[in-house]
Structure formats: structure tokens, C-alpha cells
mmCIF file of C-alpha atoms in Angstrom:
data_model
loop_
_atom_site.group_PDB
_atom_site.id
_atom_site.type_symbol
_atom_site.label_atom_id
_atom_site.label_comp_id
_atom_site.label_asym_id
_atom_site.label_seq_id
_atom_site.Cartn_x
_atom_site.Cartn_y
_atom_site.Cartn_z
ATOM 1 C CA MET A 13 139.181 100.174 133.521
ATOM 2 C CA PRO A 14 138.484 101.073 129.897
ATOM 3 C CA LYS A 15 137.243 104.556 129.178
ATOM 4 C CA ILE A 16 133.909 103.405 127.751
ATOM 5 C CA TYR A 17 132.774 102.226 131.189
ATOM 6 C CA SER A 18 133.716 105.435 132.933
ATOM 7 C CA ARG A 19 130.731 107.393 131.571
ATOM 8 C CA THR A 20 128.201 108.734 133.996
ATOM 9 C CA LYS A 21 124.961 106.857 134.301
ATOM 10 C CA ILE A 22 121.932 108.444 132.620
ATOM 11 C CA GLN A 23 119.613 109.794 135.277
ATOM 12 C CA ILE A 24 115.943 109.085 134.505
ATOM 13 C CA PRO A 25 113.637 111.241 136.601
ATOM 14 C CA ASN A 26 111.043 109.522 138.719
ATOM 15 C CA ILE A 27 107.769 110.817 137.326
ATOM 16 C CA PHE A 28 105.778 109.294 140.154
ATOM 17 C CA ALA A 29 107.681 111.214 142.835
ATOM 18 C CA ASN A 30 105.012 113.795 143.642
ATOM 19 C CA VAL A 31 101.443 114.765 142.804
ATOM 20 C CA LYS A 32 102.464 117.465 140.318
ATOM 21 C CA ASN A 33 104.241 114.931 138.123
ATOM 22 C CA LYS A 34 101.251 112.576 138.322
ATOM 23 C CA ARG A 35 99.055 115.336 136.951
ATOM 24 C CA LYS A 36 101.522 115.966 134.144
ATOM 25 C CA LEU A 37 101.583 112.264 133.342
ATOM 26 C CA ALA A 38 97.777 112.129 133.309
ATOM 27 C CA MET A 39 97.574 115.192 131.037
ATOM 28 C CA ILE A 40 100.152 113.754 128.657
ATOM 29 C CA THR A 41 98.298 110.424 128.593
ATOM 30 C CA ILE A 42 94.981 112.160 127.890
ATOM 31 C CA PHE A 43 96.598 114.290 125.181
ATOM 32 C CA ILE A 44 98.194 111.299 123.445
ATOM 33 C CA THR A 45 94.938 109.320 123.691
ATOM 34 C CA ALA A 46 93.023 112.226 122.115
ATOM 35 C CA ILE A 47 95.527 112.403 119.261
ATOM 36 C CA VAL A 48 95.316 108.651 118.605
ATOM 37 C CA ILE A 49 91.501 108.691 118.667
ATOM 38 C CA SER A 50 91.394 111.721 116.344
ATOM 39 C CA ALA A 51 93.767 110.043 113.914
ATOM 40 C CA LYS A 52 91.682 106.847 113.947
ATOM 41 C CA VAL A 53 88.436 108.746 113.285
ATOM 42 C CA MET A 54 90.082 110.724 110.483
ATOM 43 C CA LEU A 55 91.510 107.615 108.827
ATOM 44 C CA ASP A 56 88.184 105.784 109.109
ATOM 45 C CA ALA A 57 86.473 108.708 107.375
ATOM 46 C CA VAL A 58 89.082 109.027 104.610
ATOM 47 C CA ASN A 59 89.542 105.297 103.922
ATOM 48 C CA PRO A 60 86.298 104.744 101.912
ATOM 49 C CA ILE A 61 87.042 107.819 99.795
ATOM 50 C CA PHE A 62 90.585 106.604 99.183
ATOM 51 C CA ASP A 63 89.398 103.080 98.278
ATOM 52 C CA THR A 64 86.895 104.486 95.777
ATOM 53 C CA LEU A 65 89.506 106.746 94.185
ATOM 54 C CA CYS A 66 91.993 103.864 93.891
ATOM 55 C CA GLU A 67 89.399 101.554 92.368
ATOM 56 C CA ASN A 68 88.298 104.174 89.831
ATOM 57 C CA GLU A 69 91.889 104.973 88.901
ATOM 58 C CA ALA A 70 92.707 101.275 88.418
ATOM 59 C CA LYS A 71 89.620 100.727 86.226
ATOM 60 C CA SER A 72 90.430 103.788 84.162
ATOM 61 C CA LEU A 73 94.040 102.743 83.692
ATOM 62 C CA ALA A 74 93.069 99.168 82.766
ATOM 63 C CA THR A 75 90.494 100.369 80.237
ATOM 64 C CA ILE A 76 92.910 102.760 78.560
ATOM 65 C CA ILE A 77 95.697 100.181 78.397
ATOM 66 C CA SER A 78 93.460 97.376 77.089
ATOM 67 C CA ASN A 79 92.006 99.589 74.359
ATOM 68 C CA GLU A 80 95.438 100.792 73.260
ATOM 69 C CA GLN A 81 96.938 97.301 73.199
ATOM 70 C CA ALA A 82 93.955 95.754 71.389
ATOM 71 C CA THR A 83 94.241 98.460 68.729
ATOM 72 C CA ASN A 84 97.994 97.907 68.430
ATOM 73 C CA VAL A 85 97.605 94.141 68.002
ATOM 74 C CA MET A 86 94.751 94.436 65.505
ATOM 75 C CA THR A 87 96.791 96.738 63.258
ATOM 76 C CA GLU A 88 99.061 93.745 62.590
ATOM 77 C CA HIS A 89 96.140 91.547 61.449
ATOM 78 C CA SER A 90 93.347 91.779 58.915
ATOM 79 C CA TYR A 91 89.822 90.446 59.201
ATOM 80 C CA ASP A 92 90.350 88.260 56.105
ATOM 81 C CA GLU A 93 92.760 86.032 58.000
ATOM 82 C CA LEU A 94 90.283 85.562 60.864
ATOM 83 C CA PHE A 95 87.296 84.263 58.871
ATOM 84 C CA THR A 96 86.773 82.257 55.692
ATOM 85 C CA VAL A 97 83.562 82.867 53.766
ATOM 86 C CA GLU A 98 82.247 80.003 51.609
ATOM 87 C CA LYS A 99 79.797 80.787 48.815
ATOM 88 C CA ASP A 100 77.715 78.587 46.560
ATOM 89 C CA THR A 101 77.682 78.760 42.751
ATOM 90 C CA ASN A 102 75.152 81.592 42.806
ATOM 91 C CA GLY A 103 77.358 83.740 45.042
ATOM 92 C CA ASN A 104 75.231 83.280 48.163
ATOM 93 C CA VAL A 105 77.055 82.888 51.461
ATOM 94 C CA THR A 106 76.651 79.343 52.712
ATOM 95 C CA MET A 107 79.061 79.293 55.623
ATOM 96 C CA ILE A 108 81.439 81.512 57.571
ATOM 97 C CA LYS A 109 84.291 79.570 59.160
ATOM 98 C CA SER A 110 86.446 81.094 61.823
ATOM 99 C CA ASN A 111 90.173 80.439 61.710
ATOM 100 C CA VAL A 112 90.922 79.500 65.296
ATOM 101 C CA ILE A 113 94.721 79.727 65.202
ATOM 102 C CA PRO A 114 94.993 83.433 64.267
ATOM 103 C CA ILE A 115 92.153 84.295 66.676
ATOM 104 C CA ASN A 116 93.937 82.539 69.554
ATOM 105 C CA GLU A 117 97.198 84.307 68.644
ATOM 106 C CA ILE A 118 95.435 87.677 68.775
ATOM 107 C CA ILE A 119 93.801 86.871 72.113
ATOM 108 C CA SER A 120 97.085 85.805 73.685
ATOM 109 C CA ASP A 121 99.014 88.747 72.185
ATOM 110 C CA VAL A 122 96.478 91.226 73.546
ATOM 111 C CA ALA A 123 96.557 89.679 77.022
ATOM 112 C CA ILE A 124 100.366 89.573 77.131
ATOM 113 C CA LYS A 125 100.756 93.155 75.915
ATOM 114 C CA ILE A 126 98.161 94.423 78.387
ATOM 115 C CA GLN A 127 99.958 92.705 81.264
ATOM 116 C CA GLU A 128 103.348 94.040 80.120
ATOM 117 C CA GLU A 129 101.987 97.587 79.939
ATOM 118 C CA ILE A 130 100.365 97.324 83.376
ATOM 119 C CA ASN A 131 103.658 96.044 84.811
ATOM 120 C CA LYS A 132 105.467 99.050 83.301
ATOM 121 C CA GLN A 133 103.126 101.482 85.049
ATOM 122 C CA GLY A 134 104.548 100.891 88.518
ATOM 123 C CA ARG A 135 103.106 102.908 91.361
ATOM 124 C CA GLN A 136 100.586 105.650 90.796
ATOM 125 C CA ASP A 137 100.078 108.572 93.145
ATOM 126 C CA ILE A 138 96.535 109.288 94.252
ATOM 127 C CA GLU A 139 95.694 112.450 96.130
ATOM 128 C CA ILE A 140 92.649 113.272 98.187
ATOM 129 C CA ALA A 141 91.643 116.901 98.303
ATOM 130 C CA VAL A 142 90.575 118.017 101.761
ATOM 131 C CA ARG A 143 87.437 119.588 100.321
ATOM 132 C CA LYS A 144 86.286 116.126 99.170
ATOM 133 C CA PHE A 145 86.551 114.855 102.719
ATOM 134 C CA TYR A 146 84.413 117.676 104.082
ATOM 135 C CA ARG A 147 81.909 117.504 101.223
ATOM 136 C CA TYR A 148 81.271 113.795 101.813
ATOM 137 C CA GLN A 149 80.973 114.347 105.561
ATOM 138 C CA ILE A 150 78.403 117.127 105.101
ATOM 139 C CA ILE A 151 76.382 115.178 102.521
ATOM 140 C CA SER A 152 76.421 111.948 104.503
ATOM 141 C CA ARG A 153 74.883 113.495 107.623
ATOM 142 C CA LYS A 154 71.148 113.140 107.950
ATOM 143 C CA ARG A 155 69.467 116.444 108.550
ATOM 144 C CA THR A 156 65.929 116.923 109.640
ATOM 145 C CA TRP A 157 64.390 120.346 109.336
ATOM 146 C CA TYR A 158 61.439 121.290 111.449
#
């Protein structure tokens, strides 16, 4: 017989053998249940805070990137190429025509550059300070003073 099959069989203790082991099993089950419930309550309390922080960080990042990219694109263009002003013989403005082609190019360039910059960002780390968790819990409780 090959050597691999000559190992001794792993002995798994019978935890239901006597009352003492049943108590241990019950205590372990209660302990694990308490840990799972505590973790669930903690995550439910932290999740709204985390969602708000993520949303605010995303809005902030998008605003910064869009402003930077719009400024970068507009440095390549002048306002004279976007609009044509027609005047009468007296020098009065009769009509302002918008040049659609350069305006559409600017709009598409801004959108493309914003998307490229957002794609470069990758993952951002967001941290929750423990004091924020406790502060929101204390504030959110209703207190009545008599």
C-alpha cells in the first residue's frame, strides 16, 4: 500500500458526548451570535456616515476636476472665435451670432478631458474617525429633560 494511505485518521472529538461539552457548545454559540449581532449593529450605524463621506468626496473631486479641465480647454480658445458680432453703419450692435462648431468642440473637449482625469484618479481612500461615529450617535438620540 502506498505511504500516503498509511496516515492515521484525524480524530474529531464528539462534542455532544456529555453535558459539559453541550454547555461549552451553547456558550460558544451565544458568544459567536453576540459578535455577529454587534458587528451588524456597528456596520448599520457606520454605513450612513460612510455613504455621506463618499458622496461628498466624489462631488468635491468632480467639481475640482471639471473646473480645472474647463480652464485648461478655454485657455486654448478665445471668445472672438465663439461669437460673431454684426453692427450696422452707425456702429450699433444688430446681432450676435454664435459659432456652433467651436462651441461644440469646446463642450466635447471638456467632457472628454474630465472623464480622462476621473479615470486617472483610481481608488480613493476614505477614513471614518471613531469620534464622528460617537458624535452622530449622541446627537441622534432624542433626550427629554424633566
